Short mmCIF file of C-alpha atoms in Angstrom, two decimals:
data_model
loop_
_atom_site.label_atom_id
_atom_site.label_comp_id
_atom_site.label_asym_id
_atom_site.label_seq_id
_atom_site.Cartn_x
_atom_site.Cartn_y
_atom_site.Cartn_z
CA UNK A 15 0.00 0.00 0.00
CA UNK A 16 1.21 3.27 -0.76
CA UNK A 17 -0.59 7.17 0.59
CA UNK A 18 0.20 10.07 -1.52
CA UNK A 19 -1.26 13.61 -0.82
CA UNK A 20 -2.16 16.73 -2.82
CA UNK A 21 -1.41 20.33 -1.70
CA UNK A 22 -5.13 19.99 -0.13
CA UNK A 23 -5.22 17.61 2.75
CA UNK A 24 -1.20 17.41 3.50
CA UNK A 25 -1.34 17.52 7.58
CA UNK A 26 -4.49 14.46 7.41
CA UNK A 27 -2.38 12.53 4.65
CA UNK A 28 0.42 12.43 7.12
CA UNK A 29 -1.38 11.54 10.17
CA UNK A 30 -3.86 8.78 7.92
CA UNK A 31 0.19 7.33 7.16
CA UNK A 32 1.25 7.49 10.84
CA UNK A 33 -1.72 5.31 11.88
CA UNK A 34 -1.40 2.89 9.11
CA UNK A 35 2.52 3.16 10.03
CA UNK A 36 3.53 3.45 6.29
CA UNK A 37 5.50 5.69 5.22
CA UNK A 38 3.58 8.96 2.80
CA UNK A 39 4.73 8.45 -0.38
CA UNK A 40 6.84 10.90 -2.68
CA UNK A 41 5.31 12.86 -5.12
CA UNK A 42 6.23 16.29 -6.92
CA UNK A 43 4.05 18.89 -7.14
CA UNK A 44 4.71 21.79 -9.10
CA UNK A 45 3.20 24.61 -10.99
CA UNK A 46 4.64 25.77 -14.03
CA UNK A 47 5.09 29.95 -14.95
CA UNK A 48 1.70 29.62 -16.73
CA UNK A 49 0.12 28.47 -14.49
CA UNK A 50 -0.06 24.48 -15.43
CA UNK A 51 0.09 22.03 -13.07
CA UNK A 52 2.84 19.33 -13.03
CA UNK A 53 2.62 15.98 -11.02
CA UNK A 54 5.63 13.38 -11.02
CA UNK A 55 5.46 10.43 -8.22
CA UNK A 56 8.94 10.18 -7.18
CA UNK A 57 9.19 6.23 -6.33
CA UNK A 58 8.07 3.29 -7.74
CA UNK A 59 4.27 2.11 -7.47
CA UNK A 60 3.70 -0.16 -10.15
CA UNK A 61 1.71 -3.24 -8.93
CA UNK A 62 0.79 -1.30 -5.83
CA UNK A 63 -2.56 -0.23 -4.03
CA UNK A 64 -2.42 3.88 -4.05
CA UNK A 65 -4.35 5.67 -1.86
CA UNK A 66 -4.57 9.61 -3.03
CA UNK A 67 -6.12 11.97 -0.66
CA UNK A 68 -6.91 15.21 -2.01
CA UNK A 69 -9.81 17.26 -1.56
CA UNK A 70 -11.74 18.81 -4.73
CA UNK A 71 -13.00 22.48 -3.23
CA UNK A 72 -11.67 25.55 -4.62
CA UNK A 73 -9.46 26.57 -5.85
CA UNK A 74 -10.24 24.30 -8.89
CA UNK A 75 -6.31 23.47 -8.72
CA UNK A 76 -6.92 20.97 -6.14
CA UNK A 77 -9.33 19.05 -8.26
CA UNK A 78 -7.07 19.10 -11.21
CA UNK A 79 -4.22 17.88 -9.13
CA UNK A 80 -6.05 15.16 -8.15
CA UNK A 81 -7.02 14.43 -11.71
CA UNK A 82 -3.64 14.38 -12.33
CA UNK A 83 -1.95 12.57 -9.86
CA UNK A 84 -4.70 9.77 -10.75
CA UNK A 85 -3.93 10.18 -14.65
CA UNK A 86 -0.26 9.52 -13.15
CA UNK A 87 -0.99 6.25 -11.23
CA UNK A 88 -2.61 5.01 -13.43
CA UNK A 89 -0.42 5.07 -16.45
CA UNK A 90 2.60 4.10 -13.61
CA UNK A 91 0.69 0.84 -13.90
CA UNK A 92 -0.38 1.05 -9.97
CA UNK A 93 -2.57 -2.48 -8.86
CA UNK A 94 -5.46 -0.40 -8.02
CA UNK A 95 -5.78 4.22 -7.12
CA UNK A 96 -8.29 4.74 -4.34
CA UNK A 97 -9.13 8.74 -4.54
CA UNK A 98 -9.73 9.38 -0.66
CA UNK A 99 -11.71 12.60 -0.90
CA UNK A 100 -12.05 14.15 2.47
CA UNK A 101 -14.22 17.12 1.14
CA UNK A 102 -15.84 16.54 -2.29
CA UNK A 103 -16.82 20.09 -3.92
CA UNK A 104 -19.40 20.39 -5.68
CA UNK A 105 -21.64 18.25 -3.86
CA UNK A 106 -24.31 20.92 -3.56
CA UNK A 107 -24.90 20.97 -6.77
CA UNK A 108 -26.02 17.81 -6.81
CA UNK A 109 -29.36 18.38 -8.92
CA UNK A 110 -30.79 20.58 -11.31
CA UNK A 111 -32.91 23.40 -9.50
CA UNK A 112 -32.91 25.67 -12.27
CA UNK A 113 -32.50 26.13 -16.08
CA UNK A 114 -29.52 26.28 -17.70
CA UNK A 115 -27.39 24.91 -14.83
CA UNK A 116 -24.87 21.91 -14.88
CA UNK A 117 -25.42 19.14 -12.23
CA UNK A 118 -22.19 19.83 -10.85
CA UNK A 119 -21.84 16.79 -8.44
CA UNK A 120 -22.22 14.14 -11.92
CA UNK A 121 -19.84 16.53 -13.47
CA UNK A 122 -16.78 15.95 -11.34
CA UNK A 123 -17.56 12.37 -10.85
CA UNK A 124 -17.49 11.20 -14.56
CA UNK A 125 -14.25 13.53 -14.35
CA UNK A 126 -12.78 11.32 -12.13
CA UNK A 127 -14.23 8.15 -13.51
CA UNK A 128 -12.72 8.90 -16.83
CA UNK A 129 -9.26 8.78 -15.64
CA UNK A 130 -9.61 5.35 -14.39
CA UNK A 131 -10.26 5.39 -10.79
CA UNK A 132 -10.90 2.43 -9.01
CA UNK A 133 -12.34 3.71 -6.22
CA UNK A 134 -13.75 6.39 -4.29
CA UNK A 135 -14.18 7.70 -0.20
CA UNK A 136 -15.50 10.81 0.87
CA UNK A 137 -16.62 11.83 4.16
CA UNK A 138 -20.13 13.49 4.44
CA UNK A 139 -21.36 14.11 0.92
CA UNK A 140 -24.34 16.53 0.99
CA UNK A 141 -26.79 14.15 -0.36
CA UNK A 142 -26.14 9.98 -0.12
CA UNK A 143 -28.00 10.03 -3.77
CA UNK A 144 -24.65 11.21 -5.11
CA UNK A 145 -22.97 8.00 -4.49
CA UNK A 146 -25.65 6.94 -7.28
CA UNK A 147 -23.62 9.12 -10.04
CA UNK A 148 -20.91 6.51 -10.73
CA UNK A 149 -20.70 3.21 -11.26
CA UNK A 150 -17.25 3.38 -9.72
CA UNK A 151 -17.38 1.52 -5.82
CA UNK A 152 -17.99 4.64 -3.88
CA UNK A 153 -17.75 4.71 0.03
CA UNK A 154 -18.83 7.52 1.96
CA UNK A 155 -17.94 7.80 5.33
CA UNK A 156 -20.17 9.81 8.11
CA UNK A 157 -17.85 11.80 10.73
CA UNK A 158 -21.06 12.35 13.18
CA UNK A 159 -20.04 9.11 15.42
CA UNK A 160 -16.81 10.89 15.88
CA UNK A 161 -18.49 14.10 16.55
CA UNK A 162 -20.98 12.68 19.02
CA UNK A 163 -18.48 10.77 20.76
CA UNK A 164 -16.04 13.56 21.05
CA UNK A 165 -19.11 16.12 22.74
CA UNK A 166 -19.82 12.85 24.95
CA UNK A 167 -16.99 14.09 27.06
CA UNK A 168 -17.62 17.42 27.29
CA UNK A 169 -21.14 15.99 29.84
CA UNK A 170 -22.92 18.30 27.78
CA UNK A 171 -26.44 18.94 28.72
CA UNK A 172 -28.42 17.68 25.23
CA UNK A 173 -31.85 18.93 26.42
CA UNK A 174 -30.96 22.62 25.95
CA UNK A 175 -28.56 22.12 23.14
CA UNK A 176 -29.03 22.83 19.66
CA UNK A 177 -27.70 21.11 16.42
CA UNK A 178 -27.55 23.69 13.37
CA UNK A 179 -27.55 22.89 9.82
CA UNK A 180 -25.44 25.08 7.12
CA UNK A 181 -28.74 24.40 4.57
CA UNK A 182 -31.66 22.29 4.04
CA UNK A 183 -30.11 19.56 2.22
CA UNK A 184 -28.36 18.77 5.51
CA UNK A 185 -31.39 19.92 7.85
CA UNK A 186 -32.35 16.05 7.74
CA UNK A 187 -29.02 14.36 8.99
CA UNK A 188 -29.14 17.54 11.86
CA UNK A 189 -31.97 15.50 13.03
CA UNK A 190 -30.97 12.43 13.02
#
């Protein structure tokens, strides 16, 4: 197994590595003077699972870097590249609530799909039906155990507490 990071998620790539105690892997990151991205992994990874774990919210560079770096693994004949997306952008857009809009969410995802991922984890995707836009394996993780768990020793008092959502979409799992 072998954990690469964008530019996006650095600090959680590391500590993800630490826990799994493997080592994050090498991989160059650069930016040419117009502005093009350039993505080189620096060690071997052919025949091996590859984890990425990048993030796709603005700036957009984040979600071509990952586009890269998967375009890179792929053709670097890694076993199998696992996109770990700890924030997928876009998600909001997830349906058409007006004319003349793009469904944003589908967008990225056949973005990603085309370059040959072979799977997908994201944490908290503003609507499950997303996972639906793909028929790449797509996991996506809730962090409200963690959450829960981690107010559980604050001996909080959860009659006169209040749980706010950012929007509607997410009014529901507020609630829950």
């Amino acid at each position: 197994m072998k954990i690469f990071s964008g530019k996006s998620n650095i600090i959680l790539a590391k500590k993800i590595a630490k826990v799994l105690d493997v080592p994050l892997g090498l991989v160059e990151l650069d930016t040419f003077s117009d502005g093009e991205l350039r993505v080189a992994f620096k060690e071997n990874i052919r025949g091996e699972d590859v984890f990425l774990i990048q993030s796709t919210n603005p700036p957009s560079e984040n979600l071509m870097e990952l586009l890269l770096m998967l375009d890179a693994a792929k053709r670097a004949s890694a076993k199998t590249v696992t996109a770990v997306i700890p924030y997928f952008g876009y998600s909001r857009q997830d349906r058409k609530d007006q004319p003349r809009v793009p469904i944003s969410a589908r967008m990225i995802l056949d973005l990603i799909a085309a370059v040959g991922v072979d799977r997908m984890i994201t944490m908290d995707l503003h609507s499950p039906q997303i996972q639906g836009f793909t028929n790449v394996p797509f996991d996506n993780l809730y962090s409200r155990i963690v959450l829960f768990n981690r107010l559980k020793k604050y001996n909080l008092d959860y009659n006169s507490g209040v749980v706010l959502a950012p929007d509607v979409g997410s009014a529901a799992m507020s609630q829950s």
